[in-house]
Amino acid sequence: MEKVAHIAIDVIQAFMIDVFVGLGTPPEEARICAEVLITSDLRGIESHGVGRLKYYYDRIRAGVQRTRTEIEVVQETETTALLDGHHGMGQVIAYRAMRLAIDKARRYGLGAVSVRNSTHFGIAGYYPLMAAEQGMMGLAVTNARPAIVPTFGAEPMLGTNPIAFAAPSDLGHPFWFDAATSISQRGKIEVAARAEKPLPEGLVVDDQGQPLTDAAQILGALDRGQAALLPLGGAGETTGGYKGYDLATMVEILSASLSGGAFLKDLLGLAPDGSRRPYMLGHFFLAIDIEHFVPLQVSRQITGGILRALQAANKAPGQDRIYVAGEKE
């Protein structure tokens, strides 16, 4: 049987805060980072929780991520803003960017904030959830270092480029969607490698387009640029792989073109001479204040009605229940 150790949430959270503070992160910013990570674990997304702490530790010690976050407002209007994160803590940058989008939406109906020169910000879903908790709809996307092949390609070009969206409902939980535009993503491969479990075929290919299943082997090959993730829909066009490819491209455009930031191979974290440098990620956040369109309760009821109808649909043989996004979490 698999051995499982249970550790109290407050103990894990305090440990993460201590690690970030020990590395030089101000206490309040360390709390934000730990909160994003623990939220991932509590919602069942093991790939982006406390297991990622060493990931940030290594980047900070390597000098490619700053522990003190200095956010510059490059440009701002009533409903929009462009921020430069100057390679600080991605969770802090993203939290403040979404907070700004929410504040703008509360006053003007919509708030959109783009970010450049950021770092990995944890689960994308944390940030639209902030909007949903304020009675708003929220959207967050980010680019990432290349990992996905374009359709008919065998070279990693696009990041896993997640799309996250949340909307309030009257079900007792919001509709909450957070997914990479690849079939799988690195964090899940890391979980499989720690558990010494193989991956199924159809998730990862080598630089010749051949399937890979050994999780530990895949991680090394990804680091060397000799493996890549397949986009949602898989390889080729038959099963719709171009859809995941184009969604990843859409996220790349929103993350880089609206921020004047880096894109594709410039996100590898490598300088021209091969030395390590910051990853220079871009993000985009959108908050929509529902009350500027319809009363919040009307929107909640309609969203809830959509979700209840989906849950009540005829079930496939052998299935007990139909879920909607955010319900299991």
Short mmCIF file of C-alpha atoms in Angstrom, two decimals, residues 7-279:
data_model
loop_
_atom_site.label_atom_id
_atom_site.label_comp_id
_atom_site.label_asym_id
_atom_site.label_seq_id
_atom_site.Cartn_x
_atom_site.Cartn_y
_atom_site.Cartn_z
CA ILE A 7 0.47 17.26 7.85
CA ALA A 8 -1.73 20.03 9.24
CA ILE A 9 -2.47 22.85 6.80
CA ASP A 10 -1.28 25.59 9.16
CA VAL A 11 2.02 23.76 9.69
CA ILE A 12 2.67 23.48 5.94
CA GLN A 13 1.64 27.09 5.35
CA ALA A 14 3.86 28.38 8.17
CA PHE A 15 6.76 26.34 6.80
CA MET A 16 6.36 27.84 3.32
CA ILE A 17 6.19 31.36 4.74
CA ASP A 18 9.36 30.70 6.76
CA VAL A 19 11.17 29.48 3.63
CA PHE A 20 10.17 32.52 1.57
CA VAL A 21 11.04 34.93 4.39
CA GLY A 22 14.35 33.14 4.89
CA LEU A 23 15.13 33.74 1.24
CA GLY A 24 14.43 37.46 1.63
CA THR A 25 10.75 37.83 0.79
CA PRO A 26 8.90 40.39 2.98
CA PRO A 27 6.47 38.60 5.36
CA GLU A 28 3.24 39.88 3.75
CA GLU A 29 4.46 38.91 0.28
CA ALA A 30 5.59 35.52 1.61
CA ARG A 31 2.06 35.03 2.96
CA ILE A 32 0.59 35.67 -0.52
CA CYS A 33 2.98 33.15 -2.10
CA ALA A 34 2.15 30.50 0.50
CA GLU A 35 -1.58 31.17 0.18
CA VAL A 36 -1.52 30.58 -3.59
CA LEU A 37 0.44 27.34 -3.14
CA ILE A 38 -1.73 25.93 -0.34
CA THR A 39 -4.90 26.83 -2.27
CA SER A 40 -3.64 24.62 -5.09
CA ASP A 41 -3.20 21.65 -2.75
CA LEU A 42 -6.53 22.21 -1.02
CA ARG A 43 -8.30 22.17 -4.39
CA GLY A 44 -6.63 18.93 -5.43
CA ILE A 45 -4.09 20.42 -7.85
CA GLU A 46 -1.01 18.70 -6.44
CA SER A 47 1.15 19.79 -9.36
CA HIS A 48 1.22 23.44 -8.24
CA GLY A 49 1.12 23.23 -4.45
CA VAL A 50 3.75 22.79 -1.76
CA GLY A 51 5.54 20.36 -4.07
CA ARG A 52 6.57 23.41 -6.10
CA LEU A 53 8.31 25.14 -3.17
CA LYS A 54 11.73 23.75 -4.14
CA TYR A 55 11.08 24.99 -7.68
CA TYR A 56 10.97 28.61 -6.45
CA TYR A 57 13.80 28.06 -3.97
CA ASP A 58 16.10 26.90 -6.77
CA ARG A 59 15.21 29.83 -9.03
CA ILE A 60 15.76 32.34 -6.26
CA ARG A 61 19.11 30.82 -5.31
CA ALA A 62 20.10 30.83 -8.98
CA GLY A 63 19.46 34.56 -9.13
CA VAL A 64 16.79 34.44 -11.83
CA GLN A 65 13.93 35.47 -9.54
CA ARG A 66 13.90 38.34 -7.05
CA THR A 67 12.42 37.89 -3.61
CA ARG A 68 11.56 41.57 -3.17
CA THR A 69 8.87 42.46 -5.67
CA GLU A 70 9.01 45.95 -7.15
CA ILE A 71 6.06 46.54 -9.45
CA GLU A 72 6.24 49.44 -11.89
CA VAL A 73 3.07 50.94 -13.37
CA VAL A 74 4.19 51.56 -16.94
CA GLN A 75 0.87 52.87 -18.24
CA GLU A 76 -2.60 53.26 -16.77
CA THR A 77 -6.10 54.40 -17.74
CA GLU A 78 -9.42 54.20 -15.91
CA THR A 79 -10.01 50.60 -17.04
CA THR A 80 -6.55 49.30 -17.99
CA ALA A 81 -2.99 49.11 -16.74
CA LEU A 82 0.37 47.74 -17.84
CA LEU A 83 2.68 46.56 -15.04
CA ASP A 84 6.34 45.56 -15.09
CA GLY A 85 7.11 42.99 -12.40
CA HIS A 86 10.91 43.31 -12.68
CA HIS A 87 11.30 39.55 -12.14
CA GLY A 88 9.83 39.54 -8.63
CA MET A 89 7.62 36.88 -7.05
CA GLY A 90 5.00 35.89 -9.63
CA GLN A 91 2.28 35.25 -7.05
CA VAL A 92 2.70 38.74 -5.61
CA ILE A 93 2.74 40.38 -9.04
CA ALA A 94 -0.35 38.47 -10.18
CA TYR A 95 -2.25 39.07 -6.92
CA ARG A 96 -1.71 42.81 -7.14
CA ALA A 97 -2.51 42.89 -10.85
CA MET A 98 -5.84 41.13 -10.33
CA ARG A 99 -6.58 43.29 -7.31
CA LEU A 100 -6.07 46.34 -9.53
CA ALA A 101 -8.31 44.86 -12.25
CA ILE A 102 -11.04 44.20 -9.66
CA ASP A 103 -10.81 47.76 -8.30
CA LYS A 104 -11.13 49.20 -11.80
CA ALA A 105 -14.05 46.90 -12.63
CA ARG A 106 -15.89 47.92 -9.48
CA ARG A 107 -15.82 51.54 -10.62
CA TYR A 108 -16.03 51.26 -14.41
CA GLY A 109 -17.45 47.78 -15.07
CA LEU A 110 -14.31 46.30 -16.63
CA GLY A 111 -10.72 46.12 -15.48
CA ALA A 112 -7.91 44.71 -17.64
CA VAL A 113 -4.28 44.50 -16.53
CA SER A 114 -1.34 43.16 -18.51
CA VAL A 115 2.02 42.27 -16.98
CA ARG A 116 5.53 41.79 -18.32
CA ASN A 117 8.78 40.59 -16.75
CA SER A 118 7.05 38.35 -14.22
CA THR A 119 7.79 34.83 -13.00
CA HIS A 120 5.77 31.63 -12.45
CA PHE A 121 2.66 32.62 -10.49
CA GLY A 122 1.29 29.25 -9.33
CA ILE A 123 -2.19 28.11 -10.35
CA ALA A 124 -3.82 30.51 -12.82
CA GLY A 125 -7.19 29.76 -11.25
CA TYR A 126 -6.36 31.54 -8.00
CA TYR A 127 -6.72 34.96 -9.60
CA PRO A 128 -10.16 34.73 -11.30
CA LEU A 129 -11.37 33.17 -8.05
CA MET A 130 -10.46 36.49 -6.40
CA ALA A 131 -12.92 38.18 -8.78
CA ALA A 132 -15.66 35.60 -8.21
CA GLU A 133 -15.40 36.14 -4.47
CA GLN A 134 -16.17 39.82 -5.14
CA GLY A 135 -19.26 39.01 -7.21
CA MET A 136 -17.42 39.41 -10.50
CA MET A 137 -16.30 37.24 -13.39
CA GLY A 138 -12.55 36.87 -13.77
CA LEU A 139 -10.09 35.68 -16.40
CA ALA A 140 -6.35 35.02 -16.11
CA VAL A 141 -3.86 33.74 -18.68
CA THR A 142 -0.08 33.50 -18.76
CA ASN A 143 2.60 32.39 -21.15
CA ALA A 144 5.42 30.09 -20.04
CA ARG A 145 8.70 28.62 -21.19
CA PRO A 146 8.32 26.56 -24.39
CA ALA A 147 6.94 23.06 -23.87
CA ILE A 148 4.14 22.51 -26.44
CA VAL A 149 4.68 21.52 -30.08
CA PRO A 150 2.64 23.33 -32.73
CA THR A 151 0.42 21.03 -34.79
CA PHE A 152 2.60 19.03 -37.21
CA GLY A 153 5.72 20.19 -35.32
CA ALA A 154 8.28 18.31 -33.23
CA GLU A 155 9.90 21.30 -31.49
CA PRO A 156 8.63 22.88 -28.24
CA MET A 157 7.57 26.43 -29.06
CA LEU A 158 4.66 27.42 -26.82
CA GLY A 159 4.31 27.23 -23.06
CA THR A 160 1.56 25.24 -21.36
CA ASN A 161 -0.22 28.62 -21.43
CA PRO A 162 -3.18 28.04 -19.08
CA ILE A 163 -6.60 29.64 -19.32
CA ALA A 164 -8.49 30.26 -16.07
CA PHE A 165 -12.00 31.65 -15.66
CA ALA A 166 -14.41 31.98 -12.75
CA ALA A 167 -18.02 33.15 -12.45
CA PRO A 168 -20.31 33.35 -9.40
CA SER A 169 -23.27 30.96 -9.27
CA ASP A 170 -26.06 30.11 -6.84
CA LEU A 171 -24.77 26.53 -6.39
CA GLY A 172 -22.68 27.36 -3.35
CA HIS A 173 -19.49 27.41 -5.42
CA PRO A 174 -18.47 29.39 -8.52
CA PHE A 175 -17.94 27.95 -11.95
CA TRP A 176 -14.15 27.64 -11.81
CA PHE A 177 -12.10 26.51 -14.79
CA ASP A 178 -8.30 26.30 -14.80
CA ALA A 179 -6.46 24.24 -17.40
CA ALA A 180 -3.31 24.20 -19.46
CA THR A 181 -3.65 24.27 -23.24
CA SER A 182 -1.59 21.07 -23.38
CA ILE A 183 -3.14 17.69 -22.57
CA SER A 184 -0.92 17.45 -19.50
CA GLN A 185 1.66 19.80 -18.01
CA ARG A 186 5.02 19.62 -16.33
CA GLY A 187 3.68 19.67 -12.79
CA LYS A 188 1.66 16.48 -13.35
CA ILE A 189 4.71 14.83 -14.88
CA GLU A 190 6.69 15.80 -11.77
CA VAL A 191 4.00 14.19 -9.59
CA ALA A 192 4.19 11.00 -11.68
CA ALA A 193 8.00 10.99 -11.47
CA ARG A 194 7.91 11.29 -7.66
CA ALA A 195 5.45 8.40 -7.53
CA GLU A 196 7.58 6.45 -10.04
CA LYS A 197 4.52 5.94 -12.25
CA PRO A 198 4.56 5.89 -16.07
CA LEU A 199 2.45 8.21 -18.19
CA PRO A 200 0.06 6.98 -20.86
CA GLU A 201 1.01 7.43 -24.50
CA GLY A 202 -0.34 10.48 -26.29
CA LEU A 203 0.81 13.16 -23.83
CA VAL A 204 4.48 13.71 -24.65
CA VAL A 205 6.62 13.19 -27.76
CA ASP A 206 10.36 13.28 -28.37
CA ASP A 207 12.10 15.48 -30.95
CA GLN A 208 11.25 12.90 -33.62
CA GLY A 209 7.55 12.96 -32.76
CA GLN A 210 7.64 9.56 -31.03
CA PRO A 211 5.69 8.98 -27.79
CA LEU A 212 7.42 9.02 -24.39
CA THR A 213 5.97 7.52 -21.19
CA ASP A 214 8.78 7.40 -18.57
CA ALA A 215 8.10 10.44 -16.35
CA ALA A 216 11.67 10.86 -15.04
CA GLN A 217 13.07 10.49 -18.56
CA ILE A 218 10.55 13.03 -19.85
CA LEU A 219 11.57 15.68 -17.29
CA GLY A 220 15.20 15.46 -18.35
CA ALA A 221 14.29 15.51 -22.04
CA LEU A 222 12.05 18.55 -21.53
CA ASP A 223 14.93 20.41 -19.88
CA ARG A 224 17.17 19.58 -22.84
CA GLY A 225 14.55 20.58 -25.39
CA GLN A 226 14.39 16.98 -26.63
CA ALA A 227 10.76 16.38 -25.68
CA ALA A 228 7.54 18.35 -25.88
CA LEU A 229 3.95 18.22 -24.68
CA LEU A 230 1.10 17.70 -27.10
CA PRO A 231 -1.60 20.37 -27.26
CA LEU A 232 -5.19 19.68 -26.24
CA GLY A 233 -6.58 17.39 -28.90
CA GLY A 234 -3.31 15.55 -29.39
CA ALA A 235 -1.09 15.17 -32.43
CA GLY A 236 -2.26 16.27 -35.87
CA GLU A 237 -5.70 17.52 -36.87
CA THR A 238 -7.87 14.40 -36.70
CA THR A 239 -8.67 14.71 -32.99
CA GLY A 240 -8.52 18.52 -32.94
CA GLY A 241 -4.93 19.12 -31.87
CA TYR A 242 -4.99 22.43 -33.73
CA LYS A 243 -7.55 23.68 -31.20
CA GLY A 244 -5.17 23.34 -28.27
CA TYR A 245 -2.35 24.73 -30.41
CA ASP A 246 -4.37 27.82 -31.33
CA LEU A 247 -5.65 28.35 -27.79
CA ALA A 248 -2.03 28.30 -26.58
CA THR A 249 -1.18 30.82 -29.30
CA MET A 250 -4.09 33.02 -28.22
CA VAL A 251 -2.74 33.03 -24.66
CA GLU A 252 0.74 33.87 -25.97
CA ILE A 253 -0.68 36.87 -27.83
CA LEU A 254 -2.67 38.14 -24.83
CA SER A 255 0.34 37.68 -22.53
CA ALA A 256 3.00 39.24 -24.77
CA SER A 257 1.36 41.52 -27.32
CA LEU A 258 -0.57 43.57 -24.75
CA SER A 259 2.44 43.89 -22.44
CA GLY A 260 5.25 44.47 -24.94
CA GLY A 261 6.88 41.44 -23.37
CA ALA A 262 8.95 38.41 -24.32
CA PHE A 263 7.47 35.41 -26.14
CA LEU A 264 8.16 31.84 -27.30
CA LYS A 265 11.88 30.91 -27.20
CA ASP A 266 12.76 34.14 -25.35
CA LEU A 267 10.99 32.60 -22.32
CA LEU A 268 13.50 29.75 -21.98
CA GLY A 269 15.39 31.56 -19.22
CA LEU A 270 18.64 31.43 -21.21
CA ALA A 271 20.78 34.31 -22.43
CA PRO A 272 22.43 34.17 -25.89
CA ASP A 273 25.63 32.88 -24.28
CA GLY A 274 23.75 30.00 -22.63
CA SER A 275 23.81 31.43 -19.10
CA ARG A 276 20.65 31.54 -16.99
CA ARG A 277 18.52 34.67 -16.88
CA PRO A 278 15.00 35.60 -15.65
CA TYR A 279 12.11 33.97 -17.51
#
